[in-house]
Amino acid sequence: MQIGLLGKANVGKSTFFSAATRTRVPTGNFPFTTVRPNVGVAHVRAECACRSLGVEHDIPECDGGTRLIPVGLIDVAGLVPGAHEGRGLGNKFLDDARQADALIHVVDAAGATDEQGQPVPPGTRDPADDARFVEEEIDAWFSGILEREWPRLSREVEQKASRAEDGIARRFSGLGVSAADVRAALRACSLESSAPAGWSAADRAALTGALRRRTKPILVAANKADLCADPAAAASGLGGAGRAAVPCSAEAELLLVRAAEAGLVEYSPGSASFSEVPGSGASGRQKAALGAVAGRVMGRMGGTGVQAALDSAAFGLLGLVEAYPVEDEAKFCSKDGDVLPDARLMPPGSTVLDLARSVHADMADGFLHGIDCRTGRRIGAERALERGDVVKIVSALGRGGG
Ligand SMILES: Nc1nc2c(ncn2[C@@H]2O[C@H](COP(=O)(O)OP(=O)(O)OP(=O)(O)O)[C@@H](O)[C@H]2O)c(=O)[nH]1
Ligand SMILES: [Mg+2]
């Protein structure tokens, strides 16, 4: 699973990335600080199955019953209006996010940067304009791919050299689009039974729009919310119409993560509060900065929103399901005795057989049945996975997971 961070230049994408992946990448208050993409690993949170099963384990992935499950994060170059025509760094930002399963669109909700990403006093720019143009750029990117290939593609289909869904999926395969995605998008636009040669430009735009929404769904992170008079209102102004928006302060999250690393505070990402470590030797300046985060962010927003945005992208937007493959159905452990060692994020609708395949191809090829470890009952290949499932895979080939 990969999540792409994108948005206008200078809105806080790299700050979000640094905080979420605990790495240090260049950030700066000017546009195009990032040119080459940053790739790293963040974590999403779920309640660990150890809780409901009443078992104990001591592994770094379980933080007091909160399971941290890895996801890839990609931070790309910022964009400006007209990027699809080559302005700014052009389409580079999108090409670098090709493999993302979902996008977190980072918006400067405080309106503290102009259209080009230059700093301006907070409240100067309407963030809704940014939210709109960025989404239009993403849609223009999808549409451009189809339009470039359109004459050849429609000829191909007319001469029955390929089916429309296969021809289109092939053009978009670099973006992780399958023929099934194209079929669903065609259905959503009622184009499934008409010949491509008869599709208007509007039909084609509707199709690529549907394809984009399906394969690169967007969650808005209303960032720099610490500078907003009313963070919740700023976020809800950017959401709506099926689009979720989470108020966020990437800068506060980065500060807390760094302060925790330095032993100044106790803080777990995603919590609504932090506590200063007594006698940590924090300077007056550090104490003032922490006080500001406590008041402007934790007090008003109930957390920095960075972890909430990641969780919401994985479980809300993508509807992912976390499942635990194990080898011992009674002790919920691997062959080495590690309890619930592995939590996997699976796409919605995944089955027990899909889980087997994600562990190892042999597990799927030799699949006999699964065992739902919560009930001890046998389950079949086609049983849909549910969040928190703990499953032993019984296979004629290979071992059962963990
Ligand atoms: N007040 C405030 N400032 C922030 C926040 N997040 C980022 N910033 C500041 O915004 C500026 C830009 O941050 P970056 O993370 O470099 O932004 P970017 O979107 O990666 O920028 P480009 O790579 O140039 O497109 C820096 O000065 C950050 O300190 C936030 O939540 N609140
Ligand atoms: Mg950047």
Coordinates of C-alpha atoms and ligand atoms in Angstrom, one line a residue:
M1 CA 0.0 0.0 0.0
Q2 CA 1.3 3.4 -1.0
I3 CA 0.0 6.8 -0.2
G4 CA 1.1 9.8 -2.2
L5 CA 1.3 13.3 -0.7
L6 CA 0.6 16.1 -3.2
G7 CA -0.5 19.6 -3.5
K8 CA 0.5 23.1 -4.4
A9 CA 4.1 24.2 -3.8
N10 CA 5.0 25.2 -0.3
V11 CA 2.0 23.8 1.6
G12 CA 3.8 21.4 4.0
K13 CA 4.0 18.1 2.1
S14 CA 7.6 17.5 3.1
T15 CA 7.0 18.5 6.7
F16 CA 4.1 16.0 6.8
F17 CA 6.4 13.4 5.2
S18 CA 9.2 14.0 7.7
A19 CA 6.9 13.8 10.7
A20 CA 5.1 10.7 9.5
T21 CA 8.2 8.8 8.4
R22 CA 10.5 10.1 11.2
T23 CA 13.0 11.1 8.6
R24 CA 14.6 14.4 7.7
V25 CA 14.0 15.7 4.3
P26 CA 14.5 19.3 3.2
T27 CA 11.6 21.7 3.9
G28 CA 11.6 25.5 3.5
N29 CA 9.2 28.4 3.2
F30 CA 9.5 28.8 -0.6
P31 CA 8.2 26.9 -3.6
F32 CA 9.9 23.8 -5.1
T33 CA 12.0 22.9 -2.1
T34 CA 11.3 19.3 -3.2
V35 CA 12.3 18.3 -6.7
R36 CA 13.1 14.6 -6.5
P37 CA 10.5 12.5 -4.7
N38 CA 11.0 11.3 -1.1
V39 CA 9.9 7.8 -0.4
G40 CA 9.6 6.3 3.1
V41 CA 7.5 4.2 5.4
A42 CA 4.8 5.6 7.7
H43 CA 2.3 3.6 9.8
V44 CA -1.4 3.5 10.2
R45 CA -3.1 2.6 13.4
A46 CA -5.6 -0.1 14.3
E47 CA -6.7 -1.8 17.5
C48 CA -4.3 -4.7 17.8
A49 CA -6.0 -8.2 17.8
C50 CA -4.1 -8.9 21.0
R51 CA -6.8 -6.8 22.8
S52 CA -9.9 -8.7 21.8
L53 CA -8.1 -12.0 22.0
G54 CA -6.8 -11.3 25.5
V55 CA -3.2 -12.3 24.7
E56 CA 0.0 -10.6 25.4
H57 CA 3.0 -9.9 23.2
D58 CA 6.0 -7.5 23.3
I59 CA 6.7 -6.4 19.8
P60 CA 7.5 -2.9 18.5
E61 CA 4.5 -3.0 16.1
C62 CA 2.1 -3.1 19.1
D63 CA 2.1 0.1 21.2
G64 CA 0.0 -0.8 24.3
G65 CA -2.7 -2.4 22.1
T66 CA -2.4 0.0 19.2
R67 CA -1.1 -1.8 16.1
L68 CA 1.2 0.1 13.8
I69 CA 0.9 -1.2 10.3
P70 CA 3.4 0.0 7.7
V71 CA 2.3 1.9 4.5
G72 CA 4.6 3.5 1.9
L73 CA 4.5 7.3 1.7
I74 CA 5.7 9.3 -1.3
D75 CA 6.3 13.1 -1.1
V76 CA 6.6 14.7 -4.5
A77 CA 7.3 18.1 -6.0
G78 CA 4.7 20.8 -5.6
L79 CA 2.5 21.9 -8.4
V80 CA 1.2 25.2 -9.7
P81 CA -1.8 25.9 -12.0
G82 CA -1.0 24.8 -15.5
A83 CA 1.3 22.0 -14.4
H84 CA -0.2 19.7 -17.0
E85 CA 0.9 22.2 -19.7
G86 CA 4.4 22.2 -18.2
R87 CA 4.3 25.1 -15.8
G88 CA 6.4 24.9 -12.7
L89 CA 7.9 21.5 -12.6
G90 CA 5.1 20.3 -14.9
N91 CA 3.7 16.8 -14.5
K92 CA 6.7 15.6 -12.6
F93 CA 4.7 15.6 -9.3
L94 CA 2.2 13.2 -10.8
D95 CA 4.6 10.9 -12.6
D96 CA 6.4 10.4 -9.2
A97 CA 3.0 9.4 -7.6
R98 CA 2.1 6.9 -10.3
Q99 CA 2.1 3.9 -7.9
A100 CA 0.1 5.5 -5.1
D101 CA -3.1 3.7 -4.1
A102 CA -4.5 6.9 -2.6
L103 CA -3.5 10.6 -2.5
I104 CA -3.4 12.9 0.5
H105 CA -3.9 16.3 -0.9
V106 CA -2.1 18.7 1.4
V107 CA -3.8 22.2 1.3
D108 CA -2.5 25.3 3.0
A109 CA -5.8 25.9 4.8
A110 CA -4.5 29.1 6.4
G111 CA -4.2 30.7 3.0
A112 CA -0.6 31.7 3.7
T113 CA 0.8 31.0 0.3
D114 CA -0.2 32.4 -3.1
E115 CA -1.0 30.5 -6.3
Q116 CA 2.7 30.0 -7.0
G117 CA 3.5 28.9 -3.4
Q118 CA 5.1 32.2 -2.4
P119 CA 4.5 33.1 1.3
V120 CA 1.8 35.7 1.9
P121 CA 0.1 36.8 5.2
P122 CA -2.4 34.1 6.5
G123 CA -5.9 34.6 5.2
T124 CA -4.7 36.2 1.9
R125 CA -5.4 33.2 -0.4
D126 CA -8.7 31.3 -0.5
P127 CA -7.6 27.6 0.1
A128 CA -10.8 26.4 -1.8
D129 CA -9.1 27.8 -5.0
D130 CA -6.1 25.6 -4.3
A131 CA -8.2 22.5 -3.6
R132 CA -10.0 23.0 -6.9
F133 CA -7.0 23.7 -9.2
V134 CA -5.0 20.8 -7.8
E135 CA -7.8 18.3 -8.4
E136 CA -8.2 19.7 -11.9
E137 CA -4.5 19.2 -12.5
I138 CA -4.8 15.6 -11.4
D139 CA -7.8 15.0 -13.6
A140 CA -6.0 16.8 -16.5
W141 CA -3.1 14.4 -16.1
F142 CA -5.5 11.4 -16.5
S143 CA -7.4 12.9 -19.3
G144 CA -4.1 13.8 -21.2
I145 CA -3.1 10.2 -21.2
L146 CA -6.3 9.1 -22.9
E147 CA -6.4 12.0 -25.3
R148 CA -2.8 11.4 -26.5
E149 CA -3.7 7.8 -27.3
W150 CA -7.2 8.4 -28.4
P151 CA -7.0 8.2 -32.3
R152 CA -5.0 5.0 -32.2
L153 CA -7.1 3.5 -29.4
S154 CA -10.4 4.1 -31.0
R155 CA -9.1 2.7 -34.3
E156 CA -7.8 -0.4 -32.5
V157 CA -11.2 -1.0 -30.9
E158 CA -13.1 -0.4 -34.2
Q159 CA -10.9 -2.9 -36.0
K160 CA -11.5 -5.3 -33.1
A161 CA -7.8 -5.5 -32.4
S162 CA -8.6 -5.0 -28.7
R163 CA -11.6 -4.5 -26.4
A164 CA -12.0 -0.9 -25.1
E165 CA -11.4 -1.8 -21.5
D166 CA -8.2 -3.7 -22.3
G167 CA -6.9 -1.0 -24.6
I168 CA -7.6 1.7 -22.0
A169 CA -6.2 -0.3 -19.1
R170 CA -3.0 -0.8 -21.1
R171 CA -2.5 2.9 -21.5
F172 CA -3.0 3.5 -17.8
S173 CA -1.2 0.4 -16.5
G174 CA 1.8 2.5 -15.3
L175 CA -0.7 4.1 -12.8
G176 CA -1.9 0.8 -11.3
V177 CA -5.2 0.7 -13.3
S178 CA -6.6 -2.7 -14.2
A179 CA -9.2 -3.7 -16.8
A180 CA -11.7 -4.2 -13.9
D181 CA -11.1 -0.6 -12.9
V182 CA -11.8 0.6 -16.5
R183 CA -15.0 -1.6 -16.6
A184 CA -16.3 -0.1 -13.4
A185 CA -15.5 3.4 -14.7
L186 CA -17.3 2.7 -18.0
R187 CA -20.3 1.5 -16.1
A188 CA -20.3 4.5 -13.9
C189 CA -20.4 6.7 -17.0
S190 CA -22.9 4.5 -18.9
L191 CA -20.4 4.0 -21.7
E192 CA -20.0 0.2 -21.4
S193 CA -22.1 -0.7 -24.4
S194 CA -21.3 2.2 -26.8
A195 CA -18.5 2.2 -29.3
P196 CA -15.5 4.4 -28.3
A197 CA -15.5 6.0 -31.8
G198 CA -18.8 7.6 -30.8
W199 CA -17.7 9.0 -27.4
S200 CA -17.6 12.8 -27.2
A201 CA -14.8 14.8 -25.5
A202 CA -17.2 15.2 -22.5
D203 CA -17.7 11.4 -22.4
R204 CA -14.0 10.8 -22.4
A205 CA -13.4 13.4 -19.7
A206 CA -16.2 11.8 -17.6
L207 CA -14.5 8.4 -18.1
T208 CA -11.0 9.6 -17.0
G209 CA -12.6 11.4 -14.1
A210 CA -14.3 8.3 -12.9
L211 CA -11.1 6.3 -13.4
R212 CA -9.1 8.8 -11.4
R213 CA -11.6 8.8 -8.5
R214 CA -11.5 5.0 -8.4
T215 CA -7.8 4.5 -8.7
K216 CA -6.4 7.6 -7.0
P217 CA -9.0 8.7 -4.4
I218 CA -8.2 11.9 -2.6
L219 CA -8.3 12.8 1.1
V220 CA -7.7 16.5 1.9
A221 CA -5.3 17.4 4.7
A222 CA -6.2 20.9 5.7
N223 CA -2.7 21.8 6.8
K224 CA -1.3 24.8 8.7
A225 CA -4.6 24.6 10.7
D226 CA -2.6 26.0 13.7
L227 CA -2.7 29.3 11.8
C228 CA -6.5 29.1 11.2
A229 CA -8.9 30.9 13.5
D230 CA -11.2 27.9 13.4
P231 CA -9.4 24.7 12.3
A232 CA -12.6 22.5 12.1
A233 CA -14.4 25.1 10.0
A234 CA -11.3 25.4 7.7
A235 CA -11.3 21.7 7.1
S236 CA -15.0 21.3 6.6
G237 CA -14.9 24.2 4.1
L238 CA -12.4 22.1 2.0
G239 CA -14.4 18.8 2.3
G240 CA -17.9 18.0 1.4
A241 CA -19.4 16.4 -1.8
G242 CA -18.0 13.0 -0.9
R243 CA -14.6 14.4 -0.1
A244 CA -13.2 13.9 3.4
A245 CA -11.0 16.7 4.9
V246 CA -8.9 16.4 8.1
P247 CA -7.6 19.5 10.0
C248 CA -3.9 19.1 10.3
S249 CA -0.7 20.7 11.6
A250 CA 2.3 18.9 10.1
E251 CA 4.6 21.4 11.7
A252 CA 3.3 20.6 15.2
E253 CA 3.6 16.9 14.5
L254 CA 7.2 17.3 13.4
L255 CA 8.0 19.3 16.5
L256 CA 6.5 16.7 18.8
V257 CA 8.2 13.8 17.0
R258 CA 11.6 15.6 17.3
A259 CA 10.9 16.6 20.9
A260 CA 10.1 12.9 21.7
E261 CA 13.3 11.8 20.0
A262 CA 15.2 14.2 22.1
G263 CA 13.6 13.0 25.3
L264 CA 11.8 16.3 26.0
V265 CA 8.3 14.9 25.8
E266 CA 6.3 11.6 25.9
Y267 CA 4.2 11.5 22.8
S268 CA 2.6 8.8 20.6
P269 CA 1.6 9.9 17.1
G270 CA -2.1 10.2 16.9
S271 CA -2.7 11.0 20.6
A272 CA -4.6 14.0 21.7
S273 CA -2.0 15.2 24.1
F274 CA 1.7 14.9 25.1
S275 CA 3.4 15.4 28.4
E276 CA 6.7 17.2 29.1
V277 CA 9.4 15.0 30.7
P278 CA 10.3 16.6 34.0
G279 CA 14.0 17.6 34.3
S280 CA 14.6 17.0 30.6
G281 CA 16.6 20.2 30.3
A282 CA 14.4 21.8 27.7
S283 CA 15.4 25.4 26.9
G284 CA 13.1 28.3 27.4
R285 CA 12.6 28.5 23.6
Q286 CA 11.7 24.8 23.4
K287 CA 9.3 25.1 26.3
A288 CA 7.6 28.1 24.6
A289 CA 7.3 26.1 21.3
L290 CA 5.8 23.2 23.1
G291 CA 3.4 25.5 25.0
A292 CA 2.2 26.9 21.7
V293 CA 1.6 23.4 20.3
A294 CA -0.3 22.4 23.4
G295 CA -2.6 25.5 23.2
R296 CA -3.0 26.2 19.4
V297 CA -3.0 22.6 18.2
M298 CA -3.7 19.9 20.9
G299 CA -6.2 22.1 22.8
R300 CA -8.1 23.3 19.8
M301 CA -7.8 20.3 17.4
G302 CA -7.5 17.3 19.7
G303 CA -4.2 16.2 18.0
T304 CA -2.1 17.3 15.1
G305 CA -4.2 15.4 12.5
V306 CA -1.2 13.8 10.7
Q307 CA -1.9 10.3 12.0
A308 CA -5.6 10.9 11.7
A309 CA -5.1 11.8 8.0
L310 CA -3.1 8.6 7.3
D311 CA -5.6 6.4 9.2
S312 CA -8.5 8.0 7.4
A313 CA -6.8 7.5 4.0
A314 CA -6.2 3.8 4.7
F315 CA -9.4 2.8 6.5
G316 CA -12.0 5.4 5.5
L317 CA -11.0 6.3 1.9
L318 CA -9.5 3.0 0.7
G319 CA -11.6 0.8 3.1
L320 CA -8.6 -1.4 3.8
V321 CA -8.9 -4.5 6.0
E322 CA -6.2 -5.6 8.4
A323 CA -5.8 -9.3 8.9
Y324 CA -3.3 -11.4 10.8
P325 CA -2.0 -14.6 9.3
V326 CA -0.8 -17.1 11.9
E327 CA 0.5 -20.7 12.0
D328 CA -0.9 -21.8 15.3
E329 CA -4.7 -21.3 15.5
A330 CA -4.8 -21.9 19.3
K331 CA -1.9 -19.6 20.4
F332 CA -2.2 -17.1 17.5
C333 CA 1.5 -17.4 16.8
S334 CA 4.1 -18.1 14.1
K335 CA 6.1 -21.2 14.0
D336 CA 8.7 -19.4 16.2
G337 CA 6.1 -18.7 18.8
D338 CA 5.7 -14.9 18.1
V339 CA 2.2 -13.9 18.9
L340 CA 0.4 -12.0 16.1
P341 CA 3.6 -11.1 14.4
D342 CA 2.2 -9.9 11.1
A343 CA -0.7 -7.6 10.3
R344 CA -1.5 -7.1 6.6
L345 CA -3.5 -4.4 4.9
M346 CA -5.7 -5.9 2.3
P347 CA -7.9 -4.1 -0.3
P348 CA -11.7 -4.2 0.5
G349 CA -13.4 -7.3 -0.8
S350 CA -10.2 -9.4 -0.3
T351 CA -10.8 -13.1 0.5
V352 CA -9.0 -15.7 2.6
L353 CA -7.4 -16.9 -0.6
D354 CA -6.1 -13.4 -1.3
L355 CA -4.6 -13.4 2.2
A356 CA -2.9 -16.7 1.4
R357 CA -1.5 -15.3 -1.8
S358 CA -0.2 -12.2 0.0
V359 CA 1.8 -14.5 2.4
H360 CA 3.3 -16.6 -0.4
A361 CA 2.2 -17.8 -3.8
D362 CA 2.6 -21.4 -2.7
M363 CA 0.1 -20.9 0.1
A364 CA -2.5 -20.0 -2.5
D365 CA -1.5 -22.6 -5.0
G366 CA -1.8 -25.4 -2.4
F367 CA -4.7 -23.8 -0.6
L368 CA -6.9 -26.3 1.3
H369 CA -8.9 -24.2 3.7
G370 CA -8.5 -21.5 6.3
I371 CA -9.3 -21.4 10.0
D372 CA -10.9 -18.5 11.7
C373 CA -8.8 -18.5 14.8
R374 CA -11.4 -16.5 16.8
T375 CA -14.0 -19.2 16.4
G376 CA -11.8 -22.2 15.5
R377 CA -14.1 -22.8 12.5
R378 CA -13.0 -23.7 9.0
I379 CA -13.4 -21.0 6.4
G380 CA -13.3 -21.3 2.6
A381 CA -11.2 -19.6 0.0
E382 CA -13.9 -17.1 -1.0
R383 CA -14.8 -16.0 2.6
A384 CA -14.4 -12.2 2.6
L385 CA -11.9 -10.9 5.1
E386 CA -13.1 -8.7 8.0
R387 CA -11.1 -6.1 10.0
G388 CA -9.1 -7.9 12.7
D389 CA -9.4 -11.4 11.2
V390 CA -6.9 -13.8 12.6
V391 CA -6.5 -16.6 10.1
K392 CA -4.5 -19.8 9.8
I393 CA -4.0 -20.9 6.2
V394 CA -3.9 -24.7 5.7
S395 CA -2.1 -25.4 2.4
A396 CA -0.7 -28.5 0.8
L397 CA 2.4 -26.4 -0.1
G398 CA 4.3 -24.2 2.4
R399 CA 3.6 -22.9 5.8
G400 CA 0.6 -20.9 7.1
G401 CA 2.0 -17.5 7.8
G402 CA 3.4 -15.3 10.4
Ligands
LIG1 N1 2.3 27.1 10.5 C1 2.6 26.0 9.9 N2 3.6 26.0 9.0 C2 3.8 24.8 8.3 C3 3.0 23.6 8.6 N3 3.5 22.6 7.8 C4 4.5 23.1 7.1 N4 4.7 24.5 7.4 C5 5.7 25.4 6.9 O1 5.5 25.5 5.5 C6 6.7 25.7 4.7 C7 6.8 24.7 3.6 O2 6.9 23.4 4.1 P1 7.4 22.2 3.2 O3 7.1 21.0 4.0 O4 8.7 22.4 2.7 O5 6.3 22.3 2.0 P2 6.2 21.5 0.6 O6 4.8 21.4 0.3 O7 7.0 20.2 0.7 O8 6.9 22.5 -0.4 P3 7.5 22.2 -1.9 O9 8.4 21.0 -1.8 O10 8.4 23.4 -2.1 O11 6.4 22.1 -2.8 C8 7.8 25.5 5.8 O12 8.3 26.8 6.2 C9 7.1 24.7 6.9 O13 7.7 25.0 8.2 C10 2.0 23.7 9.5 O14 1.3 22.7 9.8 N5 1.8 24.9 10.2
MG2 MG 8.5 19.5 -0.4

